[in-house]
Amino acid sequence: MAAAVLALSALGLSLVFGVMRVVNVAHGEFFMLGAMLAWWTAKMVPGGPLAGFMAALVVAPAAVGFLAFLTERLLLRRIKYDPEATIVATIGLLFVIQQLALSLFGADAKPVAAPFTYRIAFPWFGYSGYKLFVVVASVFILVGVWWVLARTRYGLIMRVTQFDRETATAFGIPVNTVYSAVFVAGAALVAVAAVLIVPIQQAHYLMGLDPLLMSFIVVIIGGLGSIKGSVIAALIIGMADGIISVFFSPTLASIIATLAVALVLVVRPQGLFGVTAR
Amino acid sequence: MFLHLAVIAALFLAQFAASEYIVLMLTRIMVLAIFAIGYNLLFGYTGLLSLGHAMFFATGLYAAALGTTLMGLTVPAAFAFAVLAGLAVSLVMGVITLRASGVAFMIVTLMFSQAAFLTVLYFGEYTRGDEGIVIPDTIRKFAFLGFDVDLANAVLRYNLALAFLGCAIAFSLLIVRSRIGHILIAIRENETRTSMLGYDVQRYKLAAFVMSGTLSAFSGACYALMFAYAGSTLASIQYSIHPLLWTLLGGASTVLGPVLGTGLMFVLVDLASSYTNANLLMIGVVLILLVLFFPKGILGTIRERYWKWLP
Amino acid sequence: MAAVSPLLETRNLSRSFGGLKAVSDVNFTLEVGEIRAVIGPNGAGKTTFVSLVSGRLAPSSGAVLFEGDDITRLPAFKRVRLGIAYTFQITSIYGNLTVAENVALAAHQPGAKSSLEYLERVGLAGRAAQIAGTLAYGHQRLLEVAMGLALRPKLLILDEPTQGLSDSEITNFIELVRTLSKTATVLLIEHNMPVVMELAHRITVLDRGQILAEGAPEDIRANRAVQNAYLGTADA
Amino acid sequence: MADNRPKKHQEDDAMNGSKLIVPKKPGLSRRKAIKLMGAGAAAGLAAGPGFVRYAQAQSSEPIRIGFQVHRTGIGAAYGRWYERTTTAAAALINEQGGINGRKVEIIAEDDGTDPGRGAEVVEKFATQHKCDVGFGTLFSHVVMGSAPRAGELKLPYYVVSEGHHVASTGLNRYTFQPGITDVKSQVIAMAPWIAKNVGKKVCMIYPDFAFGHDHRDYFSAAIKAQGGDVNALIPIPPTESSFTRYFPQIPADTEVIYHVMVGPAVLTFVKELGEHFGSSHPALFGFIDSLEAVDLKSPGLEFLEGSYLWEAYPRFAGASPKPHDTFYREKVGVDANGASVSDAADISTFSHMFGCWETLFILKRAMESAGYQGPADKAKLIEATEAMTSFAEGNEHPQGDKQFNGKIHQCFGHQNITQVKSGVAEVVYRTTIEEGLYEPEGDYTKMAL
């Protein structure tokens, strides 16, 4: 469960970093916005949780994607995707989005009803049917993205752009359009993740930090820019976190996990599954 | 040089002219400007963008707070202890994190800082976690070199903060003007080249890292002892972003930029909070505008256009 | 000792990237005072070879000896201090600093005075106060050489120094290298054959990571293997 | 935007109020002046015929109350309701003639729920806004960061935080918590009833930071004193957003799960607890803190049905509310379900915000008994506050009567245990004040002023 959600939220970040070589610190806020919009849509759309959920699956990625489009056009392109300037600018964006969410939606945690509820009962504990659905949906999305990247023309274009911006330009690939598309797709993906997760978690304007940090961790362990690596890392972390916390107090477990991630990045900057940077 | 003395002198005179509130605010600005100056040594001059400086600030903060309340240190001893702790932590962190570079360095420092934040919570028995600890007034009154010092005294505290800030500016100026300063800039400009000129780049980066971390810890110690509080909020990610913001606003790789940036940001937030609650929005917008239009900050832009001699 | 052993020696020096052997079992010797050119077709491993010598890359196996001492494990900056200077193929100067500051950094003596001497030798003394990034390309290459000189090297490695220079600039450059060779041994990687033929005392030809031939310019010119591997395909 | 309306509203009230006050004022002032005759030279001087004019001159200058409010940051959901309650109480005080004939002005500053900014805000109140007192802080870390500054600047500082920080006597003489019971007292008061009626084997799930540790320490001791036993402690790190993996640690013989989860993750917590246990589960006892501003009928909270909650002030008015309860709800704009009258989905922080209301009325009483005229009378205000011993239930104290211990600057009130029935929490037990009393840990009154 944790692993599927993690992989999904990290996917967008990984995609953006992979192709554009920039870190979007506002990634978590895109997630938060997606969740907020899911709540808002569910409230606005009549016809019960299922209708609201379906509507949110359209509205949230579209709106967040549009915001990402503006960000890419008005901000990132102007600073020429400079890695450090991008981090600073997206930190700024993080604050702006947080404040807007607070002003527009308020500070309360906003619960969203799951489109369906079904509790799968095991003899020793129960499991939510909706959570299982989230896992299945995440797997579908991950496989879908992988398929696009590995098997289609778009994927090829993205990989060429990732490999070398100049070469791509020389091959007549509209690099700017590709960047826009990737950034928007990354944001839309994380918004979808948020819509899926919000019936489990609820929306809150400060919820973005946690997925951001976790996504960072996943993307780092998996190797910056490697989608396969991100998925494997999400699985490992989703499980390891649970295992570590059996042996240590949870806060200590978090400390150990964080340190471990940092050390991985120090020893193998390319991540566990990444290939050495050119 | 003259400019820097003038700034110090102006700050000294300000306490006679400004309102009580401004004096209090300036005290805080000066203490935190030391943090920004420390940050600038690494970010501005060496070109290493750390997202984890809260960890050093917190090192000083807690070394001073726990040193006085739990270990029974006097205030001067607590300052010394905080500096030593800052030195040790930044040395260890530097050796580890400097193996990474670029974006990886940013994220590694962020991670370590987050681990430090969690560590503060983990030792909640001593640190009282998020709630934090208050340093009693009895500890903040002490005799030093025959003088009776009371850190609750606003005038004394202002001048102490000013003296510390003066030292930090002088130190920063000294470093920047020295051989090591030139080499740090060379590393920022072109690391491979500098290494191929026979410089031990790793050692110089470590030196910058340690100076930066130690200054930050010193600022943290000042904060704890002068304002009598240490809490985990001051170790959170936000306090890693603050010095970056201040430095960027004032002008990275200018000696006075961090001071100006800290002051300006305080005034902005303070003014805004009287009219609107959109503090976050403003910080965000300032960051974005800076990156878009003034990537060199205020003093950096001034240096580029007018005062080329500005250090 | 120094008189007995060659200035630079490599023993079975190899480096591979993944499965590809960029440099393979190279045994190479360079005597004091030489101007040696290393030539070879694109991808022959020339830049990898000098990177191994300068310490920018670590070898997969083999050893590098400088003045008879094993320096295989020394990091690049320490080799520079021993006297191995490297000028970059792609111009690598401090674009935001002045010309004088660039050289001063190389001379390890911040302060513009000491740098003037080296700038005079490459003919850039008049531009000492200019911001290096605003120099014309040819001048940037000269600055690069001046920085190499300021290191007072025993061995100066010039990686494709004439690339992008005009013909007149090349003529001056040849003169410059001749004077340099009075104080330092020069290891020259070059594509431009006339420059090589004019300057080099000896030439080493690399092909697919291995030494194909080595000898005086006229011998190399006559070498059939070299012609097949290299000259035949080059436009020089 | 949201606070514009109340402010205007308040000004209107104040203006209307001042018209109303004028005829009443001389009487009020004289009575007070007589009372204070022996108290000090200033009061003696004022007792002459010229006093009426003097008081009127003063009345143009309002009493300025610096309100440190969490508008942004983690405390924002609470802050909004603290602000509404405070505005309502101040409007009422002004309607009734203000304090000592002067109207009350609330000067609100956002502290971002950040102790650093909180300290700056206190400095601003003391020196820039020239406030008479500081007031209204909720989150403990902001109180801790701000209190030293209030003490140094000698700004009387009345917090509404429920932390044990004030009562621990670790702060200073200027910091009070007269309007809300501290957590130590709350927890001690709860333990006997839990042990007797719910179960003796208790598993505690709490946030792994100071607030949770207070619960852990005080409740563990209290339940042991009742012959009970804490069979497992499950601290949850503050960054957690999913809890499933902690639940296997709950021992099988647990009779009561005691949960305190502060933060927006509470819904997840309850939902996952429900998924873990299904229909057969130990009894639940929880602190309302995490469910403040949350609708008990929210999707996923079904699992709370039948569970017990601590509430300082029951959110649901019940079948026969007392008149002062109705009065208070009407003035603040809260319906009988604890939601905003203008939006039934906007749930209040009912068990905490009453503290703002009551604190303002305590402040009014303290200022009146001190004959407070301005910052020069701060010491008298402190002493007058410390001299108070009890507050009677009524419009000014709708939550109930309280005892006040001037030595530790802390009040002690009744606590309520409610049970969730069909999404409505009904009171099943109301503790006595005595059940929540403990030995004082120190004495502020011995500190210098």
Short mmCIF file of C-alpha atoms in Angstrom, two decimals, chain A residues 99 102 107-113 119 124-128 131 198-202 204-206 210 241-242 245 249-251 254, chain D residues 71-74 76-77 80 208 235 237 239 241 244-246 249 264-268 271-272 274-278 293 298-299 346:
data_model
loop_
_atom_site.label_atom_id
_atom_site.label_comp_id
_atom_site.label_asym_id
_atom_site.label_seq_id
_atom_site.Cartn_x
_atom_site.Cartn_y
_atom_site.Cartn_z
CA GLN A 99 -0.77 30.36 1.07
CA LEU A 102 -4.91 28.29 2.95
CA ALA A 107 -6.85 25.37 7.29
CA ASP A 108 -9.01 22.41 8.21
CA ALA A 109 -8.30 18.86 7.21
CA LYS A 110 -10.81 17.99 4.52
CA PRO A 111 -12.10 14.44 4.41
CA VAL A 112 -13.23 12.94 1.13
CA ALA A 113 -15.45 9.89 0.99
CA ARG A 119 -13.53 -4.11 4.13
CA TRP A 124 -6.28 -11.52 12.26
CA PHE A 125 -6.79 -8.06 10.81
CA GLY A 126 -8.84 -6.18 8.27
CA TYR A 127 -7.92 -4.51 5.07
CA SER A 128 -9.73 -1.81 3.16
CA LYS A 131 -6.75 0.59 -0.52
CA VAL A 198 -7.22 11.61 -0.51
CA PRO A 199 -10.04 9.26 0.55
CA ILE A 200 -7.45 7.52 2.70
CA GLN A 201 -5.67 10.59 4.01
CA GLN A 202 -7.71 13.78 3.68
CA HIS A 204 -4.78 19.64 4.30
CA TYR A 205 -2.85 22.66 3.15
CA LEU A 206 0.36 21.56 4.85
CA ASP A 210 5.70 14.70 3.54
CA ASP A 241 10.13 1.38 6.83
CA GLY A 242 7.71 -1.08 8.37
CA SER A 245 9.99 0.33 12.92
CA SER A 249 10.99 3.38 18.06
CA PRO A 250 9.27 5.03 15.10
CA THR A 251 11.04 8.36 15.45
CA SER A 254 12.70 7.75 10.69
CA ARG D 71 -3.67 32.51 11.27
CA THR D 72 -1.17 30.49 9.30
CA GLY D 73 0.88 27.41 10.03
CA ILE D 74 -0.24 24.22 11.71
CA ALA D 76 -4.56 27.88 11.59
CA ALA D 77 -7.75 25.81 12.06
CA ARG D 80 -9.67 31.09 13.07
CA ASP D 208 6.05 11.52 19.84
CA PRO D 235 4.53 6.88 20.19
CA PRO D 237 6.43 10.34 14.94
CA THR D 239 5.62 13.31 10.31
CA SER D 241 0.59 10.06 7.65
CA THR D 244 -1.53 0.77 9.91
CA ARG D 245 1.87 -0.61 10.79
CA TYR D 246 1.63 0.54 14.40
CA GLN D 249 1.75 -3.43 18.54
CA PRO D 264 -4.69 16.69 10.39
CA ALA D 265 -3.86 12.99 10.20
CA VAL D 266 -6.47 12.06 12.81
CA LEU D 267 -9.09 11.00 10.28
CA THR D 268 -6.64 8.60 8.71
CA LYS D 271 -10.17 5.10 9.71
CA GLU D 272 -7.16 2.80 9.74
CA GLY D 274 -11.36 0.81 12.16
CA GLU D 275 -9.97 -1.16 9.25
CA HIS D 276 -7.56 -2.93 11.55
CA PHE D 277 -10.07 -3.99 14.18
CA GLY D 278 -13.38 -4.27 12.36
CA ALA D 293 -12.78 21.54 13.74
CA SER D 298 -17.02 12.79 8.51
CA PRO D 299 -16.58 9.77 6.28
CA ASP D 346 -17.64 24.66 9.50
#
